[in-house]
Every structure is written in structure tokens, then in C-alpha cells.
Short mmCIF file of C-alpha atoms in Angstrom, two decimals:
data_model
loop_
_atom_site.label_atom_id
_atom_site.label_comp_id
_atom_site.label_asym_id
_atom_site.label_seq_id
_atom_site.Cartn_x
_atom_site.Cartn_y
_atom_site.Cartn_z
CA UNK I 278 123.00 90.21 57.61
CA UNK I 279 124.30 93.78 57.89
CA UNK I 280 121.34 94.72 60.05
CA UNK I 281 121.93 91.74 62.33
CA UNK I 282 125.61 92.66 62.63
CA UNK I 283 124.72 96.24 63.53
CA UNK I 284 122.30 95.02 66.17
CA UNK I 285 124.94 92.75 67.65
CA UNK I 286 127.46 95.59 67.76
CA UNK I 287 124.89 97.89 69.34
CA UNK I 288 124.01 95.29 72.01
CA UNK I 289 127.71 94.79 72.77
CA UNK I 290 128.23 98.54 73.15
CA UNK I 291 125.24 98.89 75.43
CA UNK I 292 126.40 95.98 77.54
CA UNK I 293 129.83 97.54 77.91
CA UNK I 294 128.25 100.84 78.88
CA UNK I 295 126.11 99.14 81.55
CA UNK I 296 129.11 97.36 83.01
CA UNK I 297 131.06 100.62 82.99
CA UNK I 298 128.23 102.39 84.82
CA UNK I 299 128.04 99.66 87.44
CA UNK I 300 131.78 99.88 88.04
CA UNK I 301 131.62 103.65 88.43
CA UNK I 302 128.81 103.32 90.97
CA UNK I 303 130.63 100.61 92.87
CA UNK I 304 133.77 102.72 93.08
CA UNK I 305 132.05 105.76 94.60
CA UNK I 306 133.70 107.02 97.77
CA UNK I 307 137.24 106.04 96.86
CA UNK I 308 139.95 107.36 94.57
CA UNK I 309 141.80 104.06 94.78
CA UNK I 310 140.25 101.37 92.60
CA UNK I 311 143.10 98.91 92.78
CA UNK I 312 141.54 96.22 94.95
CA UNK I 313 141.22 92.89 93.17
CA UNK I 314 138.06 90.84 93.37
CA UNK I 315 137.80 87.06 93.39
CA UNK I 316 137.59 86.94 89.60
CA UNK I 317 140.76 88.93 89.08
CA UNK I 318 138.83 92.11 88.22
CA UNK I 319 138.87 95.43 90.01
CA UNK I 320 136.74 96.59 92.87
CA UNK I 321 136.85 99.75 94.96
CA UNK I 322 139.18 100.17 97.92
CA UNK I 323 136.07 100.86 100.00
CA UNK I 324 134.62 97.50 99.01
CA UNK I 325 137.92 95.72 99.69
CA UNK I 326 137.86 96.98 103.29
CA UNK I 327 134.42 95.53 104.04
CA UNK I 328 134.40 92.70 106.56
CA UNK I 329 131.94 89.98 105.60
CA UNK I 330 132.31 88.01 108.84
CA UNK I 331 129.12 86.10 109.63
CA UNK I 332 127.29 87.40 106.56
CA UNK I 333 125.38 84.92 104.44
CA UNK I 334 122.25 84.41 102.40
CA UNK I 335 119.62 87.03 101.74
CA UNK I 336 118.76 90.07 103.85
CA UNK I 337 115.54 91.97 103.25
CA UNK I 338 115.09 95.55 104.45
CA UNK I 339 112.69 98.36 103.62
CA UNK I 340 111.55 101.84 104.47
CA UNK I 341 112.68 105.41 103.92
CA UNK I 342 112.92 106.58 100.32
CA UNK I 343 115.09 109.45 101.63
CA UNK I 344 118.04 107.08 101.95
CA UNK I 345 117.40 105.12 98.75
CA UNK I 346 120.30 106.65 96.83
CA UNK I 347 122.64 106.03 99.76
CA UNK I 348 121.43 102.44 100.04
CA UNK I 349 121.98 101.89 96.32
CA UNK I 350 125.64 102.85 96.74
CA UNK I 351 126.13 100.87 99.92
CA UNK I 352 124.50 97.71 98.60
CA UNK I 353 126.58 97.85 95.39
CA UNK I 354 129.84 98.15 97.32
CA UNK I 355 128.86 95.58 99.93
CA UNK I 356 127.72 92.91 97.49
CA UNK I 357 130.88 93.45 95.43
CA UNK I 358 132.91 92.53 98.51
CA UNK I 359 130.72 89.81 100.02
CA UNK I 360 130.01 87.19 97.40
CA UNK I 361 127.02 84.98 98.08
CA UNK I 362 125.26 87.65 100.12
CA UNK I 363 122.20 89.39 98.69
CA UNK I 364 120.70 92.54 100.21
CA UNK I 365 117.33 93.77 99.00
CA UNK I 366 116.28 97.20 100.25
CA UNK I 367 112.75 98.12 99.20
CA UNK I 368 112.41 101.89 99.06
CA UNK I 369 108.88 102.75 100.15
CA UNK I 370 108.37 105.10 103.09
CA UNK I 371 109.40 105.35 106.72
CA UNK I 372 105.90 104.38 107.85
CA UNK I 373 105.84 101.26 105.70
CA UNK I 374 109.35 100.33 106.83
CA UNK I 375 108.39 100.46 110.51
CA UNK I 376 105.27 98.39 109.85
CA UNK I 377 107.36 95.77 108.03
CA UNK I 378 109.90 95.70 110.87
CA UNK I 379 107.24 95.27 113.52
CA UNK I 380 105.67 92.49 111.48
CA UNK I 381 109.01 90.68 111.39
CA UNK I 382 109.31 90.62 107.59
CA UNK I 383 112.60 92.57 107.34
CA UNK I 384 115.97 92.41 109.07
CA UNK I 385 116.05 96.18 109.56
CA UNK I 386 114.00 99.20 108.55
CA UNK I 387 114.97 102.67 107.37
CA UNK I 388 113.08 105.58 108.94
CA UNK I 389 113.50 109.37 108.78
CA UNK I 390 111.92 109.64 112.21
CA UNK I 391 112.80 107.89 115.44
CA UNK I 392 110.43 105.22 116.72
CA UNK I 393 107.46 106.51 118.70
CA UNK I 394 106.63 104.90 122.08
CA UNK I 395 103.81 102.79 120.63
CA UNK I 396 106.12 101.58 117.84
CA UNK I 397 108.75 100.62 120.42
CA UNK I 398 106.08 98.69 122.33
CA UNK I 399 105.05 96.85 119.16
CA UNK I 400 108.69 96.01 118.38
CA UNK I 401 108.99 93.99 121.60
CA UNK I 402 106.70 91.33 120.09
CA UNK I 403 109.27 90.78 117.32
CA UNK I 404 112.49 91.42 119.22
CA UNK I 405 111.33 89.05 122.00
CA UNK I 406 114.20 89.64 124.42
CA UNK I 407 114.69 93.29 123.50
CA UNK I 408 113.18 96.17 121.54
CA UNK I 409 113.64 98.26 118.44
CA UNK I 410 116.33 100.94 118.59
CA UNK I 411 117.30 103.83 116.30
CA UNK I 412 120.77 103.97 114.73
CA UNK I 413 121.46 107.28 112.90
CA UNK I 414 123.11 106.37 109.59
CA UNK I 415 122.31 108.98 106.93
CA UNK I 416 122.12 112.73 107.33
CA UNK I 417 121.30 115.46 104.90
CA UNK I 418 119.31 118.50 103.96
CA UNK I 419 115.65 118.37 103.05
CA UNK I 420 115.79 120.54 99.95
CA UNK I 421 112.93 122.78 98.92
CA UNK I 422 113.04 122.36 95.16
CA UNK I 423 111.21 124.62 92.74
CA UNK I 424 110.59 125.05 89.01
CA UNK I 425 109.90 128.60 87.93
CA UNK I 426 110.81 129.53 84.37
CA UNK I 427 113.11 132.55 84.32
CA UNK I 428 114.05 132.27 88.02
CA UNK I 429 117.21 130.35 88.92
CA UNK I 430 117.80 131.64 92.45
CA UNK I 431 115.24 131.98 95.23
CA UNK I 432 115.36 132.71 98.95
CA UNK I 433 112.56 131.83 101.37
CA UNK I 434 112.28 131.79 105.14
CA UNK I 435 110.37 129.42 107.42
CA UNK I 436 107.31 131.67 107.44
CA UNK I 437 106.97 131.84 103.65
CA UNK I 438 107.64 128.12 103.28
CA UNK I 439 104.89 127.40 105.83
CA UNK I 440 102.41 129.68 104.08
CA UNK I 441 103.20 128.24 100.64
CA UNK I 442 102.64 124.63 101.74
CA UNK I 443 99.55 125.69 103.70
CA UNK I 444 98.28 127.40 100.50
CA UNK I 445 98.11 130.78 102.27
CA UNK I 446 100.56 132.20 99.71
CA UNK I 447 99.35 131.23 96.25
CA UNK I 448 101.22 133.47 93.77
CA UNK I 449 104.94 133.59 93.06
CA UNK I 450 104.98 137.38 93.08
CA UNK I 451 103.40 137.58 96.55
CA UNK I 452 104.84 140.50 98.51
CA UNK I 453 106.27 138.20 101.21
CA UNK I 454 108.33 136.30 98.61
CA UNK I 455 109.28 139.52 96.81
CA UNK I 456 110.60 141.05 100.05
CA UNK I 457 113.07 138.17 100.38
CA UNK I 458 114.16 138.36 96.73
CA UNK I 459 114.94 141.96 95.84
CA UNK I 460 115.88 142.35 92.19
CA UNK I 461 114.35 139.02 91.17
CA UNK I 462 111.65 139.23 88.51
CA UNK I 463 108.94 137.04 90.05
CA UNK I 464 106.08 136.14 87.70
CA UNK I 465 102.37 136.54 88.43
CA UNK I 466 101.95 132.78 88.35
CA UNK I 467 100.11 130.31 90.58
CA UNK I 468 102.22 128.26 93.00
CA UNK I 469 101.69 124.51 92.75
CA UNK I 470 102.94 122.90 95.97
CA UNK I 471 103.52 119.13 96.08
CA UNK I 472 103.56 116.92 99.17
CA UNK I 473 103.92 113.20 99.90
CA UNK I 474 100.86 111.03 99.38
CA UNK I 475 101.91 108.36 101.91
CA UNK I 476 103.19 108.46 105.49
CA UNK I 477 106.68 109.90 105.32
CA UNK I 478 109.46 110.72 107.73
CA UNK I 479 110.53 113.50 105.35
CA UNK I 480 107.10 115.06 105.80
CA UNK I 481 107.46 114.75 109.56
CA UNK I 482 110.89 116.40 109.51
CA UNK I 483 109.53 119.28 107.43
CA UNK I 484 106.76 119.62 110.02
CA UNK I 485 109.26 119.64 112.88
CA UNK I 486 111.22 122.41 111.18
CA UNK I 487 108.14 124.52 110.53
CA UNK I 488 106.80 123.94 114.06
CA UNK I 489 110.09 125.16 115.51
CA UNK I 490 111.00 127.95 113.09
CA UNK I 491 107.54 129.29 112.14
CA UNK I 492 105.17 128.29 114.97
CA UNK I 493 102.71 131.11 114.29
CA UNK I 494 102.36 130.10 110.62
CA UNK I 495 102.35 126.30 110.87
CA UNK I 496 99.73 125.05 113.31
CA UNK I 497 99.86 121.35 112.44
CA UNK I 498 101.39 118.53 114.45
CA UNK I 499 104.59 117.09 112.99
CA UNK I 500 103.28 113.75 111.79
CA UNK I 501 104.22 111.43 108.94
CA UNK I 502 100.87 111.98 107.23
CA UNK I 503 100.59 115.27 105.33
CA UNK I 504 98.36 117.52 107.47
CA UNK I 505 97.53 120.64 105.45
CA UNK I 506 94.69 121.15 102.97
CA UNK I 507 95.31 121.92 99.32
CA UNK I 508 98.33 121.18 97.22
CA UNK I 509 98.93 118.06 95.16
CA UNK I 510 100.23 114.68 96.29
CA UNK I 511 102.90 112.45 94.80
CA UNK I 512 104.37 109.14 95.92
CA UNK I 513 107.85 109.08 97.40
CA UNK I 514 110.58 111.68 97.22
CA UNK I 515 111.19 110.55 93.65
CA UNK I 516 107.56 111.23 92.77
CA UNK I 517 107.63 114.78 94.12
CA UNK I 518 110.97 115.48 92.43
CA UNK I 519 109.60 114.21 89.13
CA UNK I 520 106.58 116.52 89.36
CA UNK I 521 108.67 119.56 90.29
CA UNK I 522 111.04 118.80 87.43
CA UNK I 523 108.23 118.80 84.89
CA UNK I 524 105.70 121.39 86.16
CA UNK I 525 106.40 125.11 85.80
CA UNK I 526 105.32 127.00 88.93
CA UNK I 527 105.79 123.99 91.21
CA UNK I 528 107.54 123.57 94.54
CA UNK I 529 108.15 120.49 96.69
CA UNK I 530 110.38 118.97 99.35
CA UNK I 531 112.77 116.04 99.05
CA UNK I 532 116.28 115.01 99.95
CA UNK I 533 119.10 116.87 98.18
CA UNK I 534 120.15 113.71 96.34
CA UNK I 535 116.92 113.87 94.32
CA UNK I 536 117.53 117.52 93.43
CA UNK I 537 121.05 116.64 92.30
CA UNK I 538 120.05 113.63 90.24
CA UNK I 539 117.26 115.51 88.44
CA UNK I 540 119.03 118.90 88.23
CA UNK I 541 116.35 120.73 90.22
CA UNK I 542 117.06 124.22 91.59
CA UNK I 543 116.73 124.49 95.36
CA UNK I 544 115.71 127.30 97.71
CA UNK I 545 118.20 129.10 99.94
CA UNK I 546 116.81 129.52 103.47
CA UNK I 547 116.92 132.81 105.34
CA UNK I 548 117.48 131.70 108.93
CA UNK I 549 117.87 135.19 110.35
CA UNK I 550 121.64 134.83 110.20
CA UNK I 551 123.98 137.02 108.20
CA UNK I 552 123.30 135.32 104.86
CA UNK I 553 120.74 132.92 103.36
CA UNK I 554 121.95 129.32 103.54
CA UNK I 555 122.15 126.99 100.55
CA UNK I 556 121.05 123.37 100.77
CA UNK I 557 124.36 121.51 100.62
CA UNK I 558 125.80 118.47 102.36
CA UNK I 559 128.43 120.62 104.06
CA UNK I 560 125.86 123.11 105.37
CA UNK I 561 123.63 120.30 106.64
CA UNK I 562 126.61 118.76 108.45
CA UNK I 563 127.10 122.02 110.35
CA UNK I 564 123.56 121.72 111.71
CA UNK I 565 123.71 117.96 112.39
CA UNK I 566 127.02 118.33 114.26
CA UNK I 567 125.15 120.20 117.00
CA UNK I 568 122.65 117.36 117.50
CA UNK I 569 122.37 115.69 120.90
CA UNK I 570 121.58 112.03 121.58
CA UNK I 571 118.17 111.92 123.25
CA UNK I 572 117.71 108.15 123.19
CA UNK I 573 118.38 106.03 126.27
CA UNK I 574 120.29 102.80 126.59
CA UNK I 575 121.40 101.60 123.17
CA UNK I 576 118.91 103.85 121.37
CA UNK I 577 120.71 106.69 119.56
CA UNK I 578 117.81 108.90 118.47
CA UNK I 579 118.97 112.49 117.97
CA UNK I 580 117.59 115.87 118.97
CA UNK I 581 118.12 118.33 116.07
CA UNK I 582 118.12 122.14 116.34
CA UNK I 583 115.80 123.38 113.59
CA UNK I 584 116.10 127.01 114.68
CA UNK I 585 119.87 127.35 114.38
CA UNK I 586 121.16 130.69 113.13
CA UNK I 587 124.78 129.56 113.05
CA UNK I 588 126.60 130.90 110.01
CA UNK I 589 126.34 128.46 107.11
CA UNK I 590 124.19 125.93 108.99
CA UNK I 591 121.26 124.69 106.90
CA UNK I 592 118.43 124.15 109.40
CA UNK I 593 116.02 121.92 107.46
CA UNK I 594 117.78 118.60 107.94
CA UNK I 595 116.84 115.03 108.59
CA UNK I 596 118.62 112.01 109.92
CA UNK I 597 117.61 108.60 108.65
CA UNK I 598 117.80 105.79 111.17
CA UNK I 599 118.29 102.09 110.64
CA UNK I 600 115.89 100.38 113.05
CA UNK I 601 117.04 97.06 114.52
CA UNK I 602 116.46 95.00 117.65
CA UNK I 603 119.00 95.64 120.39
CA UNK I 604 118.62 91.96 121.29
CA UNK I 605 116.40 89.30 119.77
CA UNK I 606 117.37 89.80 116.13
CA UNK I 607 116.68 86.81 113.88
CA UNK I 608 119.57 84.36 114.02
CA UNK I 609 119.57 83.72 110.26
CA UNK I 610 120.09 87.40 109.37
CA UNK I 611 121.90 88.78 112.43
CA UNK I 612 125.38 88.21 110.98
CA UNK I 613 124.52 90.00 107.76
CA UNK I 614 122.79 92.88 109.56
CA UNK I 615 125.86 93.44 111.74
CA UNK I 616 128.30 93.12 108.84
CA UNK I 617 126.34 95.46 106.54
CA UNK I 618 125.65 98.14 109.17
CA UNK I 619 129.27 97.99 110.31
CA UNK I 620 130.19 98.95 106.75
CA UNK I 621 127.57 101.71 106.39
CA UNK I 622 128.75 103.31 109.66
CA UNK I 623 132.43 102.98 108.75
CA UNK I 624 134.59 105.81 107.44
CA UNK I 625 134.43 104.26 103.95
CA UNK I 626 130.67 103.84 104.12
CA UNK I 627 130.09 107.42 105.21
CA UNK I 628 132.56 108.79 102.68
CA UNK I 629 130.37 107.84 99.71
CA UNK I 630 127.48 109.97 101.00
CA UNK I 631 128.70 113.49 100.26
CA UNK I 632 128.90 113.15 96.47
CA UNK I 633 125.38 111.70 96.48
CA UNK I 634 123.97 114.80 98.23
CA UNK I 635 123.92 113.42 101.78
CA UNK I 636 125.73 114.54 104.91
CA UNK I 637 127.87 112.03 106.82
CA UNK I 638 126.91 111.46 110.44
CA UNK I 639 129.39 113.26 112.75
CA UNK I 640 132.17 110.91 113.87
CA UNK I 641 131.41 111.30 117.59
CA UNK I 642 127.93 109.91 116.98
CA UNK I 643 129.11 107.38 114.39
CA UNK I 644 131.53 105.85 116.88
CA UNK I 645 128.59 105.11 119.18
CA UNK I 646 126.68 103.58 116.25
CA UNK I 647 129.55 101.22 115.46
CA UNK I 648 129.83 100.22 119.11
CA UNK I 649 126.11 99.50 119.28
CA UNK I 650 126.11 97.49 116.03
CA UNK I 651 128.97 95.34 117.33
CA UNK I 652 126.87 94.48 120.39
CA UNK I 653 123.66 93.51 118.58
CA UNK I 654 122.37 90.05 119.54
#
């Protein structure tokens, strides 16, 4: 009987802890947790400001693993405010998300790269009266995370990053790395670089950065499929982060949120400016703020400057897009898509991103996103 009582007490404690954790997650992005929900409980002020007009039923979405942690926060807040609405975001990869969107199996897709012309052409079969467009929703740094026992600070530049991932630099005490890290005791240890095993927008963004900032050292096209020989593969940003966390001598690339959640040390990038730049949300925002809209019509694809030398601007950034039809969205999910994306592009929706390691989209661009979402048909 005593054992049963202890088990019951333990289960009760664990249940309380789980509820507490869920409430903390739901309240992210707001210091005011005084909004009352329908059951007389508490919900975040951010959730209480969400407009659920037209939202109903279930909405399926999939794609980019880069925005998974942002989506987790958004979905928690949104579903706390909009009872009876269920949003399921399957974190896979940008490539898989676009395929699912163009097959008509999801209401929207997440992608770290804007749609290519052939993908836009395919989208017209699903959108019927329109086509797929890119809505920038999540920004942030692509962190270069490393695990090297005895080393807790490391600076690299585009050239050394390119050579490491192309397996041209294979030892941590290579003279090129040493030249960027005076006074750091670098071990004579093999470098174990990790890359994505599946098509990935994060991979493509890393390629775009290396193409622009180290063109003589990175000769590969910026594609979603990993192009270079050597190295080891892992699935998703979470898979690479997990490997880097556990393997001494390893290095990989993933969104800053994964480095934060797994306490992984990240590389500072020497851009040629006055000081190396740390991978932070604030530093990524400085780079994203200079982005220009290159899309036409309602498409809001951005042109990023990967070669910036502006003080404190972290150049290796990505923007994750939500891909929707400009017109021709499915009638049964259109209301929920518009309601949910209105929230994610709102001031409250963007506010929750910084603490999770993301960079909010600049307001000038976000205003255009909100306007476009309001006009979806």
C-alpha cells in the first residue's frame, strides 16, 4: 500500500510539472499572463490577442525543421486561444515541405529557401487560380556549432568554414584556424564535420553564404542537397545538433535555437570587420534588416547580403518562408491559414522568437506580410 501511495504521489507531481511546463511555454513572449481562458484559467496576453475569425477544424502543415522551435511556440499560443482548432506542423525539411504543398496535402509549407521557378510552376496545379508565394516569417542565424574539449571560444572566417566542410582542413590545429585564434590551445585532433542527410534549406543557405563570402574556396552550387564529399550525415537540424553535442572534435551547422536548447558552443565569424561577430538573434537582425524584397506581385522572397561587413552584423543568416497560394487556397482551411499566419506575423507572434534563438522579421517587411495574408483567397 505504501508503494502504491508513493507511486500515486509521484504521478501527481509529474503531472503538475508537465502542466507547469506547458503553461510556461504558452506564456512565452509576454510578461503579462493575466488573460483568462474559457475555463477560468490563465493564458498569455499574447494568446488573448489572437483573432480566431474564420478558423476551424484541423490544419496540416509541414516543412523546415529550422522553424520547428518557433512553430512549437506559435502553435501552443494559438491553440490556447482558438479552442476547437488543431494545427499539426510536421517538422521534416524544406524540400519535403514544398513537395507536400505541391501535392496538395498541407495548407502551407515551411521552407528556408524561396520557391524555385519549377516549384512555382508546379504550385499552379494546386493553387488553380493562382500560384505559390513566399511569406518571410522567421529569421535567424545559422550557427556553426562545435564540440572541442578544452576550447570554449573559436573564431572562423568564410574561407576556413568552406575548407572544413569540404574536408580540405582536417585537423583542429591547422595553421589557418590557428591564425584566427591566437592564444587558443588548439589540439592535434581530427575534425569531424556533419551535414544534413536530406534536402535542406539550411544547407542551401550555408551554400549561398559560402558562395558569396568564399567563392574561391567553395565551388559548389547552393542547392538543398549536400554537395561536398566527405563528412558525416545526420537527419534534420536536431540530428546534427545531437551529434555535435556528443562527439568531441565535431562541427556542424544548425539554427541558433538548437545550439541554445542543447547548450552547444558556437563559432564567431570573422567578416573582415573590426571584430568577429557572435551568432545571436540581435546580430542576425542587423543583417536581415538590410534585406531587399526580390519577389514580384504578392511574393515576398528576400535578397540577403551574405558579405556584409557592417559592425555587429552576423552574415550567415536564413529566413524561413511560409509558402501559401496567393489565390486558390483550399476553402476548408483558408480561414485557419489566414488566422494563424496573421498571428505569427503580428507583434506578439514575432516577440516570442528572440528568446528561442530566432530573429524577428523587420517590421517594414512584416507589415507587407500581414497585408498579403489578409488578402489571401
